[in-house]
Amino acid sequence: MAIYTKGGDKGSTSLFDGERVSKDSLRVSTYGTFDELNANISLADKFCISERNKKILQRVEYRMFFLQGEIATKDAEKFRSKSRIITDDDVHYLESIIDEYTAQLPKVNSFILPGSSLAGAQLHVCRTVCRRAERQLVAFMKVNPVRPEIERYVNRLSDFMYIMARSEDHQDYLETVIEKVVQRYCKAIEG
């Protein structure tokens, strides 16, 4: 099967439920921004040092498919009958990670640069794309019904990306300190 259909050659695309809409519609722009976010999350998980963080981000990547699918369907019931959906359990999962990591990481009392590690920097890109996607979602919700669980999930997601970035930056810092200590030890033994 060819990846191209030629169906969009005149500026329209198919939604999940088969309805065709203009590619510049608010619906397409909204789920497209979440698609951009998901691609950035995928990149971030490849840069992560922490295996746990990689798994957490991959879980979020799958949830993004559910979120995008529901937005990409005018008749949300058609989507819900064929796929999983974002629930309050997903919101609580993000909150649990935010709370756990906030308790473990050093306190921050000022603005921080967006990432001192490669993973941290990419997760801050995710945070900012998430905020743009949330703005798109708010505009979308003015004319389209959206379940409150989706709104809550997206609102938590940018905070989640922030704390994940801090976690990766902290992990990178610890590994750098350990590496320096090992190097000093090896020099002391040799010398």
Tab-separated table of C-alpha atoms in Angstrom:
chain	number	residue	atom	x	y	z
A	1	MET	CA	0.000	0.000	0.000
A	2	ALA	CA	1.383	3.426	-0.954
A	3	ILE	CA	1.933	5.952	1.819
A	4	TYR	CA	0.427	8.687	-0.371
A	5	THR	CA	-3.259	8.768	-1.260
A	6	LYS	CA	-3.406	11.967	-3.339
A	7	GLY	CA	-6.553	12.797	-1.348
A	8	GLY	CA	-4.926	15.902	0.077
A	9	ASP	CA	-3.671	17.308	-3.191
A	10	LYS	CA	-6.373	19.982	-3.130
A	11	GLY	CA	-5.866	21.122	0.463
A	12	SER	CA	-8.131	18.767	2.397
A	13	THR	CA	-7.487	15.816	4.679
A	14	SER	CA	-9.494	13.012	6.249
A	15	LEU	CA	-10.322	12.974	9.935
A	16	PHE	CA	-10.312	9.775	12.000
A	17	ASP	CA	-14.020	9.257	11.253
A	18	GLY	CA	-13.486	9.697	7.484
A	19	GLU	CA	-14.896	13.205	7.155
A	20	ARG	CA	-12.820	15.498	4.931
A	21	VAL	CA	-11.836	18.965	6.156
A	22	SER	CA	-9.499	21.730	5.046
A	23	LYS	CA	-5.892	21.231	6.120
A	24	ASP	CA	-5.907	24.699	7.680
A	25	SER	CA	-8.911	23.982	9.918
A	26	LEU	CA	-8.601	24.617	13.637
A	27	ARG	CA	-9.131	20.906	14.282
A	28	VAL	CA	-6.243	19.872	12.021
A	29	SER	CA	-4.015	22.621	13.397
A	30	THR	CA	-4.760	21.496	16.953
A	31	TYR	CA	-4.093	17.798	16.528
A	32	GLY	CA	-1.139	18.661	14.275
A	33	THR	CA	0.455	20.671	17.075
A	34	PHE	CA	0.014	17.709	19.423
A	35	ASP	CA	1.599	15.512	16.741
A	36	GLU	CA	4.572	17.914	16.687
A	37	LEU	CA	4.741	17.657	20.477
A	38	ASN	CA	4.720	13.873	20.320
A	39	ALA	CA	7.587	13.821	17.800
A	40	ASN	CA	9.560	16.074	20.155
A	41	ILE	CA	8.781	13.797	23.114
A	42	SER	CA	10.080	10.855	21.089
A	43	LEU	CA	13.312	12.728	20.434
A	44	ALA	CA	13.616	13.623	24.118
A	45	ASP	CA	13.252	10.009	25.205
A	46	LYS	CA	16.188	9.069	22.926
A	47	PHE	CA	18.380	11.646	24.713
A	48	CYS	CA	17.402	10.630	28.255
A	49	ILE	CA	20.042	9.207	30.566
A	50	SER	CA	17.508	7.659	32.934
A	51	GLU	CA	15.951	4.433	31.701
A	52	ARG	CA	12.942	5.122	33.918
A	53	ASN	CA	12.453	8.516	32.289
A	54	LYS	CA	12.587	6.887	28.853
A	55	LYS	CA	9.797	4.479	29.852
A	56	ILE	CA	7.715	7.277	31.385
A	57	LEU	CA	8.033	9.377	28.228
A	58	GLN	CA	7.137	6.419	26.016
A	59	ARG	CA	3.972	5.936	28.051
A	60	VAL	CA	3.111	9.588	27.404
A	61	GLU	CA	3.840	9.142	23.683
A	62	TYR	CA	1.169	6.439	23.483
A	63	ARG	CA	-1.322	8.634	25.370
A	64	MET	CA	-0.689	11.370	22.829
A	65	PHE	CA	-2.055	9.067	20.103
A	66	PHE	CA	-5.308	8.757	22.066
A	67	LEU	CA	-5.484	12.526	22.578
A	68	GLN	CA	-4.777	13.315	18.917
A	69	GLY	CA	-7.256	10.708	17.715
A	70	GLU	CA	-10.060	12.115	19.801
A	71	ILE	CA	-9.396	15.660	18.578
A	72	ALA	CA	-9.158	14.360	14.992
A	73	THR	CA	-12.730	13.044	15.150
A	74	LYS	CA	-15.798	15.253	14.885
A	75	ASP	CA	-17.958	12.489	16.330
A	76	ALA	CA	-15.959	11.617	19.440
A	77	GLU	CA	-18.133	8.564	20.138
A	78	LYS	CA	-16.842	6.974	16.919
A	79	PHE	CA	-13.313	7.346	18.247
A	80	ARG	CA	-14.131	6.182	21.767
A	81	SER	CA	-15.769	3.028	20.440
A	82	LYS	CA	-12.550	2.067	18.618
A	83	SER	CA	-9.735	3.320	20.849
A	84	ARG	CA	-8.592	4.059	24.367
A	85	ILE	CA	-9.098	7.596	25.604
A	86	ILE	CA	-7.375	9.947	28.035
A	87	THR	CA	-8.829	9.459	31.519
A	88	ASP	CA	-8.327	10.995	34.944
A	89	ASP	CA	-6.023	8.032	35.683
A	90	ASP	CA	-3.684	9.487	33.050
A	91	VAL	CA	-3.905	12.909	34.706
A	92	HIS	CA	-3.158	11.364	38.122
A	93	TYR	CA	-0.182	9.497	36.653
A	94	LEU	CA	1.382	12.777	35.487
A	95	GLU	CA	0.673	14.344	38.891
A	96	SER	CA	2.300	11.418	40.686
A	97	ILE	CA	5.497	11.791	38.651
A	98	ILE	CA	5.506	15.572	39.147
A	99	ASP	CA	5.041	15.179	42.912
A	100	GLU	CA	7.645	12.408	43.243
A	101	TYR	CA	10.316	14.220	41.231
A	102	THR	CA	9.623	17.587	42.852
A	103	ALA	CA	10.232	16.022	46.268
A	104	GLN	CA	13.505	14.412	45.104
A	105	LEU	CA	15.083	17.288	43.172
A	106	PRO	CA	16.880	20.288	44.665
A	107	LYS	CA	14.611	23.265	45.241
A	108	VAL	CA	14.573	26.020	42.611
A	109	ASN	CA	14.088	29.610	43.757
A	110	SER	CA	14.638	31.435	40.478
A	111	PHE	CA	14.293	31.063	36.741
A	112	ILE	CA	16.499	28.398	35.209
A	113	LEU	CA	18.038	28.146	31.780
A	114	PRO	CA	16.065	25.740	29.588
A	115	GLY	CA	18.222	22.652	29.936
A	116	SER	CA	21.821	22.063	30.961
A	117	SER	CA	21.822	18.625	29.311
A	118	LEU	CA	20.774	17.529	25.847
A	119	ALA	CA	17.734	15.657	27.216
A	120	GLY	CA	16.847	18.554	29.509
A	121	ALA	CA	17.010	21.048	26.656
A	122	GLN	CA	14.843	18.830	24.443
A	123	LEU	CA	12.313	18.361	27.242
A	124	HIS	CA	12.087	22.153	27.552
A	125	VAL	CA	11.345	22.251	23.813
A	126	CYS	CA	8.559	19.756	24.596
A	127	ARG	CA	7.312	22.024	27.390
A	128	THR	CA	7.069	25.033	25.085
A	129	VAL	CA	5.445	23.087	22.241
A	130	CYS	CA	3.002	21.699	24.802
A	131	ARG	CA	2.065	25.208	25.885
A	132	ARG	CA	1.471	26.186	22.265
A	133	ALA	CA	-0.647	23.063	21.783
A	134	GLU	CA	-2.621	23.978	24.891
A	135	ARG	CA	-3.295	27.453	23.482
A	136	GLN	CA	-4.504	25.794	20.274
A	137	LEU	CA	-6.713	23.472	22.312
A	138	VAL	CA	-8.276	26.394	24.200
A	139	ALA	CA	-9.155	28.094	20.900
A	140	PHE	CA	-10.477	24.776	19.560
A	141	MET	CA	-12.644	24.274	22.658
A	142	LYS	CA	-14.443	27.568	22.042
A	143	VAL	CA	-16.204	25.967	19.069
A	144	ASN	CA	-15.848	22.212	19.705
A	145	PRO	CA	-16.715	20.121	22.736
A	146	VAL	CA	-13.714	18.519	24.466
A	147	ARG	CA	-13.875	16.267	27.483
A	148	PRO	CA	-12.520	17.923	30.652
A	149	GLU	CA	-10.076	15.025	31.136
A	150	ILE	CA	-8.258	16.090	27.974
A	151	GLU	CA	-8.072	19.693	29.137
A	152	ARG	CA	-6.701	18.596	32.542
A	153	TYR	CA	-4.195	16.208	30.952
A	154	VAL	CA	-2.809	18.861	28.621
A	155	ASN	CA	-2.615	21.390	31.457
A	156	ARG	CA	-0.523	18.950	33.555
A	157	LEU	CA	1.624	17.949	30.595
A	158	SER	CA	3.713	21.148	30.411
A	159	ASP	CA	4.455	20.946	34.167
A	160	PHE	CA	5.361	17.294	33.670
A	161	MET	CA	7.802	18.222	30.868
A	162	TYR	CA	9.384	20.851	33.117
A	163	ILE	CA	10.000	18.391	35.945
A	164	MET	CA	11.271	15.733	33.537
A	165	ALA	CA	13.752	18.284	32.154
A	166	ARG	CA	14.929	19.076	35.670
A	167	SER	CA	15.277	15.361	36.405
A	168	GLU	CA	17.442	14.771	33.340
A	169	ASP	CA	19.565	17.860	34.045
A	170	HIS	CA	20.114	16.670	37.618
A	171	GLN	CA	20.964	13.138	36.476
A	172	ASP	CA	23.461	14.544	33.951
A	173	TYR	CA	25.021	16.719	36.677
A	174	LEU	CA	25.419	13.727	39.018
A	175	GLU	CA	26.980	11.603	36.286
A	176	THR	CA	29.412	14.426	35.450
A	177	VAL	CA	30.422	14.769	39.116
A	178	ILE	CA	30.919	10.997	39.441
A	179	GLU	CA	32.967	10.940	36.235
A	180	LYS	CA	35.221	13.710	37.549
A	181	VAL	CA	35.705	11.904	40.880
A	182	VAL	CA	36.616	8.679	39.056
A	183	GLN	CA	39.087	10.563	36.836
A	184	ARG	CA	40.743	12.154	39.885
A	185	TYR	CA	40.913	8.773	41.614
A	186	CYS	CA	42.510	7.138	38.557
A	187	LYS	CA	45.083	9.955	38.318
A	188	ALA	CA	45.878	9.621	42.029
A	189	ILE	CA	46.436	5.868	41.652
A	190	GLU	CA	48.630	6.322	38.576
A	191	GLY	CA	50.630	9.187	40.017
